[in-house]
PDB file of C-alpha atoms in Angstrom:
ATOM      1  CA  LEU A 151     115.381  83.216 112.807  1.00 62.00           C
ATOM      2  CA  ALA A 152     116.144  82.080 109.271  1.00 71.00           C
ATOM      3  CA  LYS A 153     119.338  83.378 107.689  1.00 84.00           C
ATOM      4  CA  THR A 154     118.876  85.276 104.463  1.00 90.00           C
ATOM      5  CA  THR A 155     121.265  85.733 101.554  1.00 93.00           C
ATOM      6  CA  GLN A 156     121.058  88.527  99.007  1.00 96.00           C
ATOM      7  CA  PRO A 157     123.328  89.934  96.325  1.00 97.00           C
ATOM      8  CA  ILE A 158     125.584  92.563  97.803  1.00 96.00           C
ATOM      9  CA  SER A 159     124.928  95.081  95.047  1.00 97.00           C
ATOM     10  CA  MET A 160     122.924  95.652  91.889  1.00 97.00           C
ATOM     11  CA  ASP A 161     122.938  98.304  89.205  1.00 97.00           C
ATOM     12  CA  SER A 162     119.997  99.461  87.168  1.00 98.00           C
ATOM     13  CA  TYR A 163     118.828 102.339  85.019  1.00 97.00           C
ATOM     14  CA  GLU A 164     115.887 104.621  85.394  1.00 97.00           C
ATOM     15  CA  GLY A 165     112.645 103.181  84.107  1.00 97.00           C
ATOM     16  CA  GLN A 166     113.737  99.569  84.374  1.00 97.00           C
ATOM     17  CA  GLU A 167     112.149  96.899  86.491  1.00 97.00           C
ATOM     18  CA  VAL A 168     114.448  95.636  89.220  1.00 98.00           C
ATOM     19  CA  ASN A 169     114.181  92.222  90.789  1.00 98.00           C
ATOM     20  CA  ILE A 170     116.144  91.448  93.944  1.00 98.00           C
ATOM     21  CA  THR A 171     116.172  87.841  95.015  1.00 97.00           C
ATOM     22  CA  CYS A 172     116.651  86.657  98.563  1.00 96.00           C
ATOM     23  CA  SER A 173     117.488  83.127  99.608  1.00 95.00           C
ATOM     24  CA  HIS A 174     116.147  81.763 102.895  1.00 92.00           C
ATOM     25  CA  ASN A 175     116.620  78.018 102.722  1.00 91.00           C
ATOM     26  CA  ASN A 176     115.932  77.398 106.392  1.00 89.00           C
ATOM     27  CA  ILE A 177     112.724  79.380 106.636  1.00 89.00           C
ATOM     28  CA  ALA A 178     110.356  78.093 109.289  1.00 86.00           C
ATOM     29  CA  THR A 179     106.684  77.360 108.807  1.00 87.00           C
ATOM     30  CA  ASN A 180     105.551  80.466 110.669  1.00 82.00           C
ATOM     31  CA  ASP A 181     108.146  82.828 109.225  1.00 87.00           C
ATOM     32  CA  TYR A 182     107.086  85.735 107.063  1.00 90.00           C
ATOM     33  CA  ILE A 183     109.283  87.495 104.522  1.00 92.00           C
ATOM     34  CA  THR A 184     109.641  91.219 105.000  1.00 92.00           C
ATOM     35  CA  TRP A 185     111.578  93.756 102.966  1.00 95.00           C
ATOM     36  CA  TYR A 186     112.903  97.074 104.206  1.00 96.00           C
ATOM     37  CA  GLN A 187     114.511  99.982 102.362  1.00 98.00           C
ATOM     38  CA  GLN A 188     117.207 102.163 103.843  1.00 98.00           C
ATOM     39  CA  PHE A 189     118.598 105.439 102.553  1.00 97.00           C
ATOM     40  CA  PRO A 190     121.960 106.741 103.801  1.00 94.00           C
ATOM     41  CA  SER A 191     121.804 108.155 107.323  1.00 94.00           C
ATOM     42  CA  GLN A 192     118.165 107.188 107.779  1.00 96.00           C
ATOM     43  CA  GLY A 193     116.370 104.380 109.551  1.00 96.00           C
ATOM     44  CA  PRO A 194     114.978 101.506 107.477  1.00 96.00           C
ATOM     45  CA  ARG A 195     111.490 101.793 106.056  1.00 95.00           C
ATOM     46  CA  PHE A 196     109.040  98.936 105.598  1.00 93.00           C
ATOM     47  CA  ILE A 197     108.305  98.081 101.964  1.00 95.00           C
ATOM     48  CA  ILE A 198     106.338  94.863 101.798  1.00 95.00           C
ATOM     49  CA  GLN A 199     105.631  91.607 103.585  1.00 92.00           C
ATOM     50  CA  GLY A 200     104.355  88.233 102.452  1.00 93.00           C
ATOM     51  CA  TYR A 201     103.975  84.600 103.392  1.00 92.00           C
ATOM     52  CA  LYS A 202     103.481  82.866 100.044  1.00 91.00           C
ATOM     53  CA  THR A 203     102.541  83.474  96.401  1.00 90.00           C
ATOM     54  CA  LYS A 204     102.404  87.102  95.397  1.00 96.00           C
ATOM     55  CA  VAL A 205     101.821  90.297  97.285  1.00 96.00           C
ATOM     56  CA  THR A 206     101.574  93.714  95.654  1.00 97.00           C
ATOM     57  CA  ASN A 207     101.287  97.187  97.066  1.00 95.00           C
ATOM     58  CA  GLU A 208     101.725 100.684  95.713  1.00 94.00           C
ATOM     59  CA  VAL A 209     105.517 100.513  95.633  1.00 94.00           C
ATOM     60  CA  ALA A 210     106.533  96.904  95.033  1.00 97.00           C
ATOM     61  CA  SER A 211     105.610  93.306  94.469  1.00 98.00           C
ATOM     62  CA  LEU A 212     106.841  90.305  96.370  1.00 98.00           C
ATOM     63  CA  PHE A 213     106.975  86.889  94.766  1.00 97.00           C
ATOM     64  CA  ILE A 214     107.330  83.811  96.954  1.00 97.00           C
ATOM     65  CA  PRO A 215     107.435  80.341  95.378  1.00 96.00           C
ATOM     66  CA  ALA A 216     105.634  77.374  96.858  1.00 95.00           C
ATOM     67  CA  ASP A 217     108.688  76.037  98.680  1.00 95.00           C
ATOM     68  CA  ARG A 218     109.294  79.489 100.254  1.00 95.00           C
ATOM     69  CA  LYS A 219     113.048  79.010 100.162  1.00 95.00           C
ATOM     70  CA  SER A 220     113.492  82.239  98.273  1.00 95.00           C
ATOM     71  CA  SER A 221     111.628  85.414  97.500  1.00 96.00           C
ATOM     72  CA  THR A 222     111.923  88.184  94.921  1.00 97.00           C
ATOM     73  CA  LEU A 223     111.273  91.840  95.492  1.00 98.00           C
ATOM     74  CA  SER A 224     110.187  93.539  92.288  1.00 98.00           C
ATOM     75  CA  LEU A 225     110.436  97.307  91.880  1.00 98.00           C
ATOM     76  CA  PRO A 226     108.657  98.491  88.750  1.00 95.00           C
ATOM     77  CA  ARG A 227     110.150 101.346  86.730  1.00 94.00           C
ATOM     78  CA  VAL A 228     112.785 102.455  89.207  1.00 97.00           C
ATOM     79  CA  SER A 229     113.884 106.048  89.501  1.00 97.00           C
ATOM     80  CA  LEU A 230     117.036 107.645  90.893  1.00 97.00           C
ATOM     81  CA  SER A 231     115.294 107.995  94.241  1.00 96.00           C
ATOM     82  CA  ASP A 232     115.102 104.212  94.557  1.00 97.00           C
ATOM     83  CA  THR A 233     118.863 104.085  95.072  1.00 98.00           C
ATOM     84  CA  ALA A 234     119.117 102.560  98.528  1.00 98.00           C
ATOM     85  CA  VAL A 235     119.951  99.408 100.447  1.00 98.00           C
ATOM     86  CA  TYR A 236     117.246  96.758 100.502  1.00 98.00           C
ATOM     87  CA  TYR A 237     117.039  94.213 103.286  1.00 96.00           C
ATOM     88  CA  CYS A 238     115.205  90.906 103.218  1.00 94.00           C
ATOM     89  CA  LEU A 239     114.233  89.364 106.539  1.00 91.00           C
ATOM     90  CA  ALA A 240     112.487  86.160 107.513  1.00 87.00           C
ATOM     91  CA  SER A 241     110.758  86.633 110.834  1.00 80.00           C
ATOM     92  CA  ARG A 242     108.316  84.799 113.025  1.00 72.00           C
ATOM     93  CA  GLY A 243     104.608  85.491 113.174  1.00 58.00           C
ATOM     94  CA  ASN A 244     104.774  86.788 116.728  1.00 53.00           C
ATOM     95  CA  GLN A 245     104.303  90.463 117.265  1.00 48.00           C
ATOM     96  CA  GLY A 246     107.101  92.295 118.969  1.00 48.00           C
ATOM     97  CA  GLY A 247     109.870  89.876 118.093  1.00 63.00           C
ATOM     98  CA  LYS A 248     113.331  91.170 117.299  1.00 72.00           C
ATOM     99  CA  LEU A 249     114.581  91.429 113.747  1.00 81.00           C
ATOM    100  CA  ILE A 250     118.062  90.442 112.699  1.00 81.00           C
ATOM    101  CA  PHE A 251     119.289  92.163 109.562  1.00 88.00           C
ATOM    102  CA  GLY A 252     121.454  90.491 106.953  1.00 87.00           C
ATOM    103  CA  GLN A 253     123.893  92.305 104.696  1.00 91.00           C
ATOM    104  CA  GLY A 254     121.290  93.809 102.343  1.00 95.00           C
ATOM    105  CA  THR A 255     121.495  94.662  98.655  1.00 98.00           C
ATOM    106  CA  GLU A 256     122.818  98.048  97.631  1.00 98.00           C
ATOM    107  CA  LEU A 257     120.821  99.121  94.594  1.00 98.00           C
ATOM    108  CA  SER A 258     122.257 101.855  92.435  1.00 98.00           C
ATOM    109  CA  VAL A 259     119.940 103.412  89.862  1.00 98.00           C
ATOM    110  CA  LYS A 260     121.652 105.353  87.123  1.00 97.00           C
ATOM    111  CA  PRO A 261     120.181 107.918  84.751  1.00 95.00           C
TER     112      PRO A 261
ATOM    113  CA  GLY B 113     100.790 105.842 110.342  1.00 72.00           C
ATOM    114  CA  ALA B 114     103.077 104.760 113.136  1.00 84.00           C
ATOM    115  CA  VAL B 115     105.865 107.208 113.862  1.00 91.00           C
ATOM    116  CA  VAL B 116     109.004 106.740 115.914  1.00 94.00           C
ATOM    117  CA  SER B 117     110.867 109.897 116.807  1.00 96.00           C
ATOM    118  CA  GLN B 118     114.527 109.819 117.707  1.00 97.00           C
ATOM    119  CA  HIS B 119     116.530 112.634 119.251  1.00 97.00           C
ATOM    120  CA  PRO B 120     119.104 114.013 118.754  1.00 97.00           C
ATOM    121  CA  SER B 121     119.654 113.315 115.080  1.00 97.00           C
ATOM    122  CA  TRP B 122     123.340 113.948 115.528  1.00 97.00           C
ATOM    123  CA  VAL B 123     125.645 114.641 118.432  1.00 97.00           C
ATOM    124  CA  ILE B 124     129.343 115.338 118.838  1.00 97.00           C
ATOM    125  CA  CYS B 125     130.955 114.812 122.202  1.00 96.00           C
ATOM    126  CA  LYS B 126     134.362 114.602 123.817  1.00 97.00           C
ATOM    127  CA  SER B 127     135.889 111.313 124.782  1.00 97.00           C
ATOM    128  CA  GLY B 128     134.907 110.266 128.284  1.00 97.00           C
ATOM    129  CA  THR B 129     131.543 111.992 128.349  1.00 97.00           C
ATOM    130  CA  SER B 130     128.136 110.324 128.318  1.00 97.00           C
ATOM    131  CA  VAL B 131     125.505 110.816 125.674  1.00 98.00           C
ATOM    132  CA  LYS B 132     121.779 110.085 125.890  1.00 98.00           C
ATOM    133  CA  ILE B 133     119.632 109.262 122.883  1.00 98.00           C
ATOM    134  CA  GLU B 134     115.849 109.290 123.143  1.00 97.00           C
ATOM    135  CA  CYS B 135     113.383 107.178 121.210  1.00 96.00           C
ATOM    136  CA  ARG B 136     109.695 107.976 121.333  1.00 95.00           C
ATOM    137  CA  SER B 137     106.693 106.284 119.792  1.00 92.00           C
ATOM    138  CA  LEU B 138     104.465 109.226 118.899  1.00 92.00           C
ATOM    139  CA  ASP B 139     101.099 107.671 118.133  1.00 87.00           C
ATOM    140  CA  PHE B 140     101.238 104.236 119.663  1.00 86.00           C
ATOM    141  CA  GLN B 141     102.388 102.487 122.785  1.00 86.00           C
ATOM    142  CA  ALA B 142     105.379 100.211 122.621  1.00 84.00           C
ATOM    143  CA  THR B 143     106.098  97.750 125.388  1.00 82.00           C
ATOM    144  CA  THR B 144     109.166  96.703 123.439  1.00 85.00           C
ATOM    145  CA  MET B 145     111.671  98.782 121.549  1.00 90.00           C
ATOM    146  CA  PHE B 146     114.873  97.744 119.854  1.00 92.00           C
ATOM    147  CA  TRP B 147     118.209  99.499 119.575  1.00 96.00           C
ATOM    148  CA  TYR B 148     120.536  98.990 116.634  1.00 96.00           C
ATOM    149  CA  ARG B 149     123.883 100.415 115.687  1.00 97.00           C
ATOM    150  CA  GLN B 150     125.237 100.700 112.199  1.00 97.00           C
ATOM    151  CA  PHE B 151     128.763 101.381 111.020  1.00 96.00           C
ATOM    152  CA  PRO B 152     129.441 102.872 107.569  1.00 93.00           C
ATOM    153  CA  LYS B 153     128.685 100.504 104.711  1.00 92.00           C
ATOM    154  CA  GLN B 154     127.521  97.818 107.110  1.00 94.00           C
ATOM    155  CA  SER B 155     124.194  96.352 108.048  1.00 95.00           C
ATOM    156  CA  LEU B 156     122.242  97.090 111.197  1.00 95.00           C
ATOM    157  CA  MET B 157     123.408  95.242 114.274  1.00 95.00           C
ATOM    158  CA  LEU B 158     120.908  94.603 117.030  1.00 93.00           C
ATOM    159  CA  MET B 159     122.266  95.819 120.350  1.00 96.00           C
ATOM    160  CA  ALA B 160     119.447  95.243 122.765  1.00 94.00           C
ATOM    161  CA  THR B 161     115.761  94.826 123.342  1.00 90.00           C
ATOM    162  CA  SER B 162     114.239  97.466 125.571  1.00 88.00           C
ATOM    163  CA  ASN B 163     111.337  96.283 127.722  1.00 84.00           C
ATOM    164  CA  GLU B 164     108.994  98.721 129.447  1.00 84.00           C
ATOM    165  CA  GLY B 165     109.246  98.435 133.180  1.00 84.00           C
ATOM    166  CA  SER B 166     112.010  95.867 133.207  1.00 86.00           C
ATOM    167  CA  LYS B 167     115.654  95.377 132.348  1.00 89.00           C
ATOM    168  CA  ALA B 168     116.810  95.433 128.783  1.00 92.00           C
ATOM    169  CA  THR B 169     117.983  92.285 127.073  1.00 92.00           C
ATOM    170  CA  TYR B 170     121.374  92.714 125.469  1.00 95.00           C
ATOM    171  CA  GLU B 171     122.758  90.822 122.515  1.00 94.00           C
ATOM    172  CA  GLN B 172     125.917  88.849 122.925  1.00 94.00           C
ATOM    173  CA  GLY B 173     128.983  91.032 122.928  1.00 95.00           C
ATOM    174  CA  VAL B 174     127.195  94.265 123.815  1.00 96.00           C
ATOM    175  CA  GLU B 175     128.342  95.761 127.115  1.00 95.00           C
ATOM    176  CA  LYS B 176     125.311  96.546 129.218  1.00 94.00           C
ATOM    177  CA  ASP B 177     127.282  98.877 131.497  1.00 95.00           C
ATOM    178  CA  LYS B 178     128.493 100.778 128.477  1.00 96.00           C
ATOM    179  CA  PHE B 179     125.140 101.110 126.771  1.00 97.00           C
ATOM    180  CA  LEU B 180     122.517 101.850 129.398  1.00 96.00           C
ATOM    181  CA  ILE B 181     118.933 101.401 128.295  1.00 95.00           C
ATOM    182  CA  ASN B 182     115.936 102.707 130.177  1.00 92.00           C
ATOM    183  CA  HIS B 183     112.334 102.124 129.106  1.00 90.00           C
ATOM    184  CA  ALA B 184     110.425 104.059 131.721  1.00 84.00           C
ATOM    185  CA  SER B 185     107.158 104.483 129.848  1.00 89.00           C
ATOM    186  CA  LEU B 186     105.204 102.915 127.024  1.00 88.00           C
ATOM    187  CA  THR B 187     106.326 105.648 124.645  1.00 91.00           C
ATOM    188  CA  LEU B 188     109.919 106.368 125.626  1.00 94.00           C
ATOM    189  CA  SER B 189     113.144 104.419 125.619  1.00 94.00           C
ATOM    190  CA  THR B 190     116.565 105.955 126.118  1.00 96.00           C
ATOM    191  CA  LEU B 191     120.031 104.751 125.241  1.00 97.00           C
ATOM    192  CA  THR B 192     122.937 106.251 127.163  1.00 97.00           C
ATOM    193  CA  VAL B 193     126.430 105.703 125.871  1.00 98.00           C
ATOM    194  CA  THR B 194     128.562 106.033 128.980  1.00 97.00           C
ATOM    195  CA  SER B 195     132.159 107.219 128.934  1.00 97.00           C
ATOM    196  CA  ALA B 196     132.072 107.407 125.169  1.00 97.00           C
ATOM    197  CA  HIS B 197     135.209 106.772 123.154  1.00 96.00           C
ATOM    198  CA  PRO B 198     135.952 107.285 119.463  1.00 97.00           C
ATOM    199  CA  GLU B 199     135.208 103.628 118.722  1.00 96.00           C
ATOM    200  CA  ASP B 200     131.634 104.232 119.918  1.00 97.00           C
ATOM    201  CA  SER B 201     131.119 106.637 117.042  1.00 97.00           C
ATOM    202  CA  SER B 202     128.335 105.144 114.993  1.00 97.00           C
ATOM    203  CA  PHE B 203     124.777 105.518 113.755  1.00 98.00           C
ATOM    204  CA  TYR B 204     122.293 104.425 116.405  1.00 98.00           C
ATOM    205  CA  ILE B 205     118.745 103.535 115.387  1.00 98.00           C
ATOM    206  CA  CYS B 206     115.763 102.629 117.507  1.00 96.00           C
ATOM    207  CA  SER B 207     112.613 100.837 116.453  1.00 93.00           C
ATOM    208  CA  ALA B 208     109.288  99.647 117.760  1.00 89.00           C
ATOM    209  CA  ALA B 209     106.413  97.486 116.593  1.00 78.00           C
ATOM    210  CA  PRO B 210     103.149  99.421 116.500  1.00 69.00           C
ATOM    211  CA  GLY B 211     101.020  96.353 116.991  1.00 57.00           C
ATOM    212  CA  GLN B 212      99.126  94.046 114.696  1.00 48.00           C
ATOM    213  CA  LEU B 213      99.064  96.163 111.547  1.00 42.00           C
ATOM    214  CA  TYR B 214      99.319  93.038 109.489  1.00 45.00           C
ATOM    215  CA  SER B 215      98.167  89.523 110.008  1.00 48.00           C
ATOM    216  CA  GLY B 216     101.715  88.339 109.575  1.00 56.00           C
ATOM    217  CA  ALA B 217     104.949  88.875 111.393  1.00 61.00           C
ATOM    218  CA  ASN B 218     106.067  91.880 113.337  1.00 68.00           C
ATOM    219  CA  VAL B 219     106.718  94.991 111.272  1.00 80.00           C
ATOM    220  CA  LEU B 220     109.017  97.483 112.897  1.00 86.00           C
ATOM    221  CA  THR B 221     108.871 101.228 112.540  1.00 90.00           C
ATOM    222  CA  PHE B 222     112.295 102.799 112.784  1.00 94.00           C
ATOM    223  CA  GLY B 223     113.456 106.141 114.025  1.00 96.00           C
ATOM    224  CA  ALA B 224     115.521 108.376 111.779  1.00 97.00           C
ATOM    225  CA  GLY B 225     118.692 107.468 113.629  1.00 97.00           C
ATOM    226  CA  SER B 226     121.239 109.351 115.693  1.00 98.00           C
ATOM    227  CA  ARG B 227     124.752 109.968 114.422  1.00 97.00           C
ATOM    228  CA  LEU B 228     127.224 109.936 117.306  1.00 98.00           C
ATOM    229  CA  THR B 229     130.716 111.266 116.805  1.00 97.00           C
ATOM    230  CA  VAL B 230     133.140 110.995 119.697  1.00 97.00           C
ATOM    231  CA  LEU B 231     136.233 113.151 119.443  1.00 96.00           C
TER     232      LEU B 231
END
């Protein structure tokens, strides 16, 4: 499992776009990048997953460059409710495999 | 969507007692479930992998006699903290993969977590 590195914390203001970058230099060919969100005293929640280029869903976008050594989670127009910890994981394409969490990025959105 | 239910959401117990936490997959079958613990302001730490019908696989440093895991059915895994002590106080979270929702890697659905406080 590839180790991931993220900023420990980030601050933003309501309405801004937030980009959280994750480094995964040792990502393997069959690893996918997955992002989870966790609120205090709750279990993590899946946000988005990608393998390369760009993936977009109703809550976020994920940008992955050609070399796949990093990825960027983009949250458009954040609100106070987006204050949470965001985890980036690089995991294998085999269903049921365990996930090892890194330190995560604590995002604080201010009014 | 896939739902994992965890119970109880919080529990307070006296030192030396045992506490059982249940994890259920409500709308899917899970041959494998995972148990994590999380201390305040820290990341999730994988404790063990729970396998239906067989013994759990514990991560290095996790005492299997202390944290008993039973996965008796395809929808239920239990974690029992035996002879709990104050240092076992933590947030315990279970998870399961609901199958091939995506063409990519495994995506886990997590329970809401169980806050254990040992007095």
